[in-house]
Coordinates of N, CA, C and O in Angstrom, one line a residue:
M282 N 5.7 -7.5 -7.6 CA 6.8 -6.5 -6.6 C 8.0 -6.7 -8.0 O 7.7 -7.7 -9.0
N283 N 8.6 -5.3 -7.8 CA 9.4 -5.3 -9.2 C 10.6 -5.9 -8.6 O 10.9 -6.2 -7.6
T284 N 12.0 -5.8 -9.5 CA 13.2 -6.4 -9.5 C 13.5 -5.8 -8.5 O 14.2 -6.5 -7.2
T285 N 13.9 -4.3 -8.2 CA 14.8 -3.9 -7.4 C 13.8 -3.9 -6.1 O 14.8 -4.6 -4.9
T286 N 12.8 -4.2 -5.5 CA 12.1 -4.5 -4.1 C 12.8 -5.6 -3.8 O 12.4 -5.8 -2.6
Q287 N 12.1 -6.7 -4.5 CA 12.6 -7.9 -4.1 C 14.0 -8.1 -3.9 O 14.1 -8.8 -3.2
A288 N 15.2 -7.6 -4.6 CA 16.2 -7.8 -4.4 C 16.7 -6.9 -3.2 O 17.5 -7.2 -2.4
S289 N 16.6 -5.9 -3.2 CA 16.4 -5.2 -1.5 C 15.5 -5.8 -0.4 O 16.1 -6.2 0.1
A290 N 14.7 -6.7 -0.5 CA 14.1 -7.7 0.5 C 15.2 -8.6 0.9 O 14.8 -9.0 2.2
R291 N 15.6 -9.1 -0.2 CA 16.1 -10.7 -0.2 C 17.3 -9.5 0.8 O 17.8 -10.7 1.9
R292 N 17.6 -8.4 0.4 CA 19.2 -8.4 0.6 C 18.9 -8.0 2.1 O 20.1 -8.6 3.0
L293 N 18.3 -7.0 2.5 CA 17.7 -6.6 4.3 C 17.6 -8.0 4.9 O 16.9 -7.5 5.9
S294 N 17.2 -8.7 3.6 CA 16.3 -10.2 4.8 C 15.5 -9.5 5.9 O 15.3 -10.1 7.2
P295 N 14.0 -9.2 5.6 CA 12.9 -8.7 6.9 C 12.3 -9.8 7.8 O 11.9 -9.5 8.3
V296 N 13.0 -11.2 7.0 CA 11.8 -12.5 7.4 C 11.6 -12.4 9.0 O 11.5 -12.6 9.7
S297 N 13.3 -12.1 9.1 CA 13.8 -12.6 10.8 C 14.1 -11.6 11.8 O 14.5 -11.4 12.8
R298 N 13.6 -10.4 11.1 CA 14.1 -8.7 11.5 C 12.8 -8.6 12.6 O 11.5 -8.3 12.0
T299 N 12.9 -7.9 13.7 CA 12.0 -7.1 13.9 C 11.9 -5.5 13.6 O 12.8 -5.1 12.4
L300 N 10.6 -4.6 13.8 CA 10.2 -3.9 13.2 C 11.3 -2.3 13.3 O 12.0 -1.9 12.6
P301 N 11.9 -2.5 14.7 CA 13.1 -1.4 15.1 C 14.4 -1.8 14.3 O 15.1 -0.8 14.0
V302 N 14.7 -2.9 14.0 CA 15.6 -3.4 13.2 C 15.8 -3.1 12.2 O 16.9 -2.5 11.5
L303 N 14.7 -3.7 11.3 CA 14.3 -3.3 10.3 C 14.9 -1.6 9.6 O 15.5 -1.3 8.3
L304 N 13.3 -0.5 10.2 CA 13.8 0.9 10.6 C 15.3 0.9 10.5 O 15.4 2.0 9.3
A305 N 15.9 0.9 11.1 CA 17.3 1.2 11.4 C 17.9 0.5 9.4 O 19.0 1.3 8.9
M306 N 18.2 -0.6 9.7 CA 18.7 -1.4 8.5 C 18.2 -0.9 7.5 O 19.2 -0.5 6.5
E307 N 17.3 -0.4 6.8 CA 16.5 0.5 5.6 C 17.0 1.9 5.5 O 17.2 2.3 4.6
D308 N 16.7 2.5 6.8 CA 17.6 3.9 7.1 C 19.2 3.8 6.7 O 19.6 4.9 5.5
D309 N 20.1 3.2 7.5 CA 21.1 3.1 6.6 C 21.5 2.5 5.4 O 22.2 3.3 4.3
A310 N 20.4 2.0 4.8 CA 20.6 1.4 3.6 C 20.7 2.5 2.6 O 20.9 2.6 1.5
E311 N 19.2 3.0 2.9 CA 18.9 4.0 1.9 C 20.0 5.7 1.9 O 20.0 6.0 1.0
D312 N 20.4 5.6 3.2 CA 21.7 6.6 3.6 C 22.9 6.6 2.1 O 23.3 7.7 2.1
V313 N 23.1 5.2 2.1 CA 24.2 5.4 1.0 C 24.0 4.3 -0.5 O 24.8 4.5 -0.9
G314 N 22.8 5.0 -0.4 CA 22.3 4.6 -1.9 C 22.0 3.1 -2.3 O 21.9 2.9 -2.7
R315 N 22.2 2.2 -1.1 CA 21.8 0.5 -1.6 C 20.2 0.3 -1.5 O 19.6 -0.5 -2.0
L316 N 19.4 1.5 -1.2 CA 17.8 1.2 -0.9 C 17.3 2.5 -1.3 O 17.5 3.9 -1.0
S317 N 16.0 2.4 -2.6 CA 16.0 3.2 -3.1 C 14.4 3.6 -2.3 O 13.7 2.8 -1.1
P318 N 14.3 4.7 -2.0 CA 12.7 5.0 -0.3 C 11.8 4.3 -1.1 O 10.4 3.9 -0.1
D319 N 11.3 3.9 -2.8 CA 10.4 3.6 -2.8 C 10.2 2.3 -2.4 O 8.9 1.0 -2.4
D320 N 11.4 1.6 -2.4 CA 11.2 0.1 -1.8 C 10.8 -0.4 -0.8 O 11.7 -1.4 0.2
R321 N 11.4 0.5 0.6 CA 11.8 0.4 1.7 C 10.0 -0.1 2.6 O 8.7 -0.1 1.8
L322 N 9.9 -0.9 3.0 CA 9.0 -2.2 4.0 C 8.3 -1.7 4.8 O 7.6 -0.8 5.5
T323 N 9.5 -0.4 5.5 CA 9.6 0.7 6.8 C 8.9 1.8 6.4 O 9.3 1.9 5.4
C324 N 8.3 2.9 7.3 CA 8.1 4.1 7.1 C 9.3 4.7 8.1 O 8.7 4.7 9.1
H325 N 9.7 5.5 7.8 CA 11.1 6.5 8.5 C 10.6 7.9 9.5 O 10.6 8.2 10.2
V326 N 9.0 8.1 9.4 CA 8.8 9.2 8.8 C 7.5 8.7 10.4 O 7.4 9.3 11.7
H327 N 6.7 7.7 9.8 CA 5.7 7.1 11.0 C 6.9 6.2 12.1 O 5.8 5.9 13.5
G328 N 7.8 5.5 11.6 CA 8.4 4.4 12.3 C 7.4 3.7 12.5 O 7.7 2.2 13.6
R329 N 6.3 2.6 11.4 CA 5.8 1.6 11.0 C 5.9 1.5 10.1 O 6.9 1.0 9.2
W330 N 5.1 -0.1 10.1 CA 5.3 -0.6 8.8 C 4.9 -0.1 7.8 O 4.1 0.6 8.0
I331 N 5.4 0.0 6.2 CA 5.0 0.8 5.6 C 2.9 0.6 5.6 O 2.3 1.6 5.1
H332 N 3.1 -0.9 5.1 CA 1.2 -1.0 5.2 C 0.8 -0.3 6.2 O -0.2 -0.2 5.8
Q333 N 1.0 -0.4 7.1 CA 0.1 0.4 8.2 C -0.2 1.8 8.7 O -1.2 2.5 9.2
C334 N 0.5 2.7 7.8 CA 0.8 4.0 7.7 C 0.4 4.7 6.0 O 0.4 5.7 6.1
V335 N 0.7 3.7 5.2 CA 0.7 4.3 3.6 C -0.7 4.9 3.7 O -0.8 6.3 2.3
A336 N -1.5 5.3 4.3 CA -2.9 6.0 3.4 C -2.7 7.6 4.9 O -3.9 8.2 4.4
S337 N -2.1 7.5 5.2 CA -1.6 9.0 5.9 C -0.8 10.3 4.7 O -1.2 9.9 3.9
P338 N -1.9 11.2 5.1 CA -1.7 11.8 3.6 C 0.1 12.4 3.3 O -0.1 12.7 2.5
L339 N 0.8 12.1 4.5 CA 2.1 12.3 3.6 C 2.8 11.3 2.9 O 3.2 11.7 2.2
H340 N 2.2 10.9 2.6 CA 2.4 9.6 1.8 C 1.6 9.9 0.3 O 1.8 9.3 -0.8
V341 N 0.7 10.9 0.1 CA 0.6 11.6 -0.9 C 1.3 12.9 -1.7 O 2.2 13.1 -1.0
N342 N 1.7 11.9 -2.5 CA 3.1 12.9 -3.5 C 2.1 13.3 -5.4 O 2.7 12.5 -5.8
P343 N 1.4 14.6 -5.5 CA 1.3 15.0 -6.7 C 2.3 15.0 -7.7 O 2.8 14.3 -9.3
V344 N 4.0 15.2 -7.5 CA 4.9 15.1 -7.9 C 5.2 14.1 -8.6 O 5.8 13.7 -9.9
T345 N 5.6 13.0 -7.7 CA 5.8 11.6 -7.8 C 4.6 10.5 -8.8 O 5.1 9.7 -8.8
R346 N 3.4 11.1 -7.9 CA 2.7 10.3 -8.3 C 1.9 8.9 -7.4 O 1.5 8.3 -7.8
H347 N 3.1 9.3 -6.6 CA 2.7 8.4 -5.1 C 1.2 8.6 -4.7 O 0.9 9.8 -4.7
R348 N 0.2 7.5 -4.7 CA -1.0 7.8 -4.1 C -2.0 9.1 -4.9 O -2.7 9.8 -4.4
W349 N -1.3 9.8 -6.0 CA -2.2 10.7 -6.7 C -2.9 10.2 -8.1 O -2.1 9.4 -8.9
C350 N -4.4 10.8 -8.1 CA -4.2 10.6 -9.8 C -4.3 11.8 -10.3 O -4.9 12.7 -9.9
R351 N -3.5 11.7 -12.0 CA -2.9 12.7 -12.1 C -4.1 13.1 -13.1 O -4.9 14.6 -13.0
T352 N -5.5 12.7 -13.5 CA -6.6 13.1 -14.1 C -7.8 14.1 -13.0 O -7.8 14.9 -14.1
C353 N -7.5 13.3 -12.3 CA -8.6 14.1 -11.2 C -7.9 14.9 -10.6 O -8.8 15.6 -9.2
A354 N -6.4 14.6 -10.7 CA -6.1 15.8 -9.4 C -6.6 15.4 -7.2 O -6.9 16.3 -6.8
T355 N -6.4 14.2 -7.3 CA -7.2 13.5 -6.2 C -6.1 12.7 -5.5 O -5.5 12.1 -6.6
A356 N -5.9 12.8 -4.1 CA -5.9 11.2 -4.1 C -5.9 10.5 -3.8 O -7.3 9.8 -3.8
L357 N -5.4 8.7 -3.9 CA -5.7 7.5 -3.7 C -6.5 7.2 -2.6 O -6.1 7.8 -1.7
T358 N -7.4 6.6 -3.1 CA -8.0 5.8 -1.1 C -7.2 4.0 -1.6 O -6.7 3.6 -2.5
V359 N -6.5 4.1 0.1 CA -6.0 3.0 0.0 C -6.9 2.4 1.1 O -7.2 2.5 2.0
S360 N -6.3 0.9 0.5 CA -7.1 -0.4 1.4 C -6.1 -1.2 1.3 O -5.9 -1.8 0.7
V361 N -6.2 -1.9 2.5 CA -5.1 -2.8 3.0 C -6.0 -3.6 4.3 O -6.2 -3.3 5.4
D362 N -6.0 -4.8 4.1 CA -6.6 -6.1 4.4 C -5.6 -7.1 4.8 O -4.6 -7.6 4.0
E363 N -5.2 -6.6 6.1 CA -4.0 -7.7 6.6 C -4.5 -9.2 6.5 O -3.2 -9.6 6.9
L364 N -5.7 -9.4 7.1 CA -5.8 -11.3 6.7 C -5.7 -11.7 5.5 O -5.2 -12.4 5.6
S365 N -5.7 -10.9 4.5 CA -6.2 -11.5 3.2 C -4.4 -11.2 2.0 O -4.1 -11.8 1.3
G366 N -4.1 -10.2 3.0 CA -3.0 -9.9 2.3 C -2.9 -8.6 0.8 O -1.8 -8.1 0.4
A367 N -4.3 -8.3 0.9 CA -4.7 -7.6 -0.6 C -4.4 -5.7 -0.2 O -5.3 -5.1 0.8
V368 N -3.9 -5.5 -1.6 CA -3.4 -4.1 -1.0 C -4.0 -3.3 -2.3 O -3.6 -3.6 -3.9
T369 N -5.1 -2.7 -1.9 CA -5.2 -1.5 -3.8 C -5.5 -0.3 -2.9 O -5.5 0.0 -2.1
M370 N -5.1 0.6 -4.3 CA -5.4 1.8 -4.1 C -5.6 2.1 -5.5 O -6.1 1.7 -6.4
S371 N -7.1 3.2 -5.6 CA -7.8 3.5 -6.4 C -8.3 4.8 -6.1 O -8.2 5.9 -5.3
C372 N -8.8 6.0 -7.3 CA -8.8 7.5 -7.6 C -10.4 7.2 -7.0 O -11.6 6.4 -7.3
P373 N -11.0 7.8 -5.7 CA -12.4 8.2 -5.2 C -13.6 8.7 -6.6 O -14.4 8.9 -6.3
R374 N -12.7 10.0 -7.3 CA -13.4 10.4 -8.5 C -13.9 9.2 -9.8 O -15.0 8.7 -9.7
C375 N -13.0 8.8 -10.2 CA -12.9 8.2 -11.5 C -12.5 6.3 -11.8 O -12.5 6.0 -12.4
G376 N -12.1 6.1 -10.4 CA -11.6 5.1 -10.2 C -10.8 4.2 -10.6 O -10.3 3.2 -9.8
H377 N -10.0 5.0 -11.3 CA -8.5 4.5 -11.7 C -7.3 5.4 -11.2 O -6.9 5.3 -9.6
G378 N -6.7 5.9 -11.7 CA -4.5 6.4 -10.8 C -4.4 5.9 -10.6 O -3.5 6.3 -10.0
G379 N -3.6 4.6 -11.5 CA -2.2 3.8 -11.2 C -1.4 4.4 -11.8 O -1.4 5.3 -12.6
S380 N -0.5 5.0 -11.6 CA 0.9 5.0 -11.8 C 1.8 3.9 -11.2 O 1.2 3.3 -10.5
A381 N 2.9 3.8 -11.7 CA 4.0 3.4 -11.6 C 4.6 3.3 -10.3 O 4.7 2.3 -9.0
A382 N 4.4 5.1 -9.7 CA 4.9 4.8 -8.6 C 4.2 3.9 -7.7 O 4.5 3.7 -6.0
S383 N 2.7 4.5 -7.7 CA 1.6 3.8 -6.6 C 1.8 2.0 -6.4 O 1.6 1.3 -6.0
A384 N 2.4 1.7 -7.6 CA 2.2 0.5 -7.9 C 3.3 -0.3 -7.4 O 3.4 -0.7 -6.0
R385 N 4.9 0.4 -6.9 CA 5.6 0.5 -6.0 C 4.9 0.4 -4.7 O 5.9 -0.3 -4.0
L386 N 4.9 1.3 -4.4 CA 4.1 1.9 -3.2 C 3.4 0.2 -2.6 O 3.2 0.0 -1.9
T387 N 2.2 -0.1 -3.7 CA 1.6 -1.1 -3.2 C 2.4 -2.7 -3.1 O 1.8 -3.1 -2.2
A388 N 3.5 -2.0 -3.7 CA 3.6 -3.5 -3.9 C 4.6 -4.3 -2.3 O 5.0 -4.9 -2.2
A389 N 5.3 -2.7 -2.5 CA 5.8 -2.6 -1.1 C 5.5 -2.7 0.2 O 5.8 -3.5 1.1
C390 N 4.1 -2.2 -0.4 CA 2.8 -2.9 1.0 C 2.7 -4.0 1.7 O 2.2 -4.8 2.2
R391 N 2.7 -4.4 0.2 CA 2.3 -6.2 0.4 C 3.6 -7.0 0.8 O 3.1 -8.0 1.4
A392 N 4.7 -6.8 0.9 CA 5.9 -6.8 0.8 C 5.6 -6.6 2.4 O 6.5 -7.7 3.5
S393 N 5.6 -5.6 3.1 CA 5.5 -5.4 4.3 C 4.8 -6.3 5.2 O 5.1 -6.7 6.6
L394 N 3.5 -6.2 4.4 CA 2.1 -7.4 5.1 C 3.1 -8.8 5.5 O 3.2 -9.2 6.1
A395 N 4.0 -9.0 4.8 CA 4.7 -10.6 4.9 C 5.6 -10.1 5.6 O 5.7 -11.3 6.4
A396 N 7.1 -9.2 6.1 CA 7.3 -9.0 6.3 C 7.3 -8.9 8.1 O 7.3 -9.8 8.7
A397 N 5.8 -8.3 8.1 CA 5.3 -8.2 9.4 C 4.7 -9.7 10.0 O 4.7 -9.8 11.3
R398 N 4.3 -10.6 8.9 CA 3.9 -11.5 9.7 C 4.9 -12.8 10.1 O 4.5 -13.4 10.2
G399 N 5.9 -12.2 9.2 CA 7.3 -13.3 9.2 C 7.4 -14.3 8.3 O 8.0 -14.7 8.4
R400 N 6.8 -14.0 6.9 CA 6.7 -14.6 5.6 C 8.1 -14.3 5.0 O 8.3 -12.8 5.1
S401 N 8.6 -15.0 4.2 CA 9.2 -14.7 2.7 C 8.4 -13.7 2.1 O 7.6 -13.7 2.2
T402 N 9.2 -12.7 1.8 CA 9.1 -12.1 1.3 C 9.1 -11.5 -0.8 O 8.3 -11.1 -1.4
G403 N 9.6 -13.0 -0.8 CA 9.7 -13.3 -2.7 C 9.1 -14.0 -2.9 O 8.2 -14.8 -2.3
G404 N 9.0 -14.5 -4.1 CA 8.1 -15.2 -4.8 C 7.3 -15.1 -5.3 O 7.2 -14.6 -6.4
S405 N 5.6 -15.5 -5.4 CA 4.4 -15.5 -5.6 C 3.7 -14.9 -5.5 O 2.4 -14.8 -5.9
R406 N 4.2 -14.1 -5.1 CA 3.2 -12.4 -4.7 C 2.4 -11.9 -5.6 O 3.0 -11.8 -6.9
Q407 N 1.3 -11.1 -5.7 CA 0.9 -11.1 -7.4 C 1.3 -9.5 -7.7 O 2.0 -8.5 -6.3
Q408 N 1.4 -9.8 -8.5 CA 1.8 -8.1 -9.3 C 1.2 -6.7 -9.1 O -0.4 -6.7 -8.4
A409 N 1.5 -5.5 -8.1 CA 0.9 -4.3 -7.8 C 0.0 -4.3 -8.7 O 0.0 -4.0 -10.3
A410 N -1.1 -3.5 -8.6 CA -2.4 -2.8 -9.5 C -2.4 -1.7 -9.7 O -1.8 -1.1 -9.4

């Protein structure tokens, strides 16, 4: 997880927040410039935790390379395992497709999983793939 995501997660204190409360807090923080849209743990479009809706076509952006393989011009496939906390994104054509934007989205999904479970989102979590 990058520093911005960790700082945002700590500042918004998602561990003790319900989904509707955190959605509203992240909306407000984003509106005033305190939270990057890439660092949200919730999705303002779907009204869900980001890990629950990241596979939606609405989360594919070829311009910013979120969930996009520039080499193959293909949307990345997403796998979220809520039991293990594993989140992966890969290109169904070439198997790669990683980008900084998708890595941030993967980190946000991992933090979202942890927040939804009511655990701390900081610390020893794996870096985004």
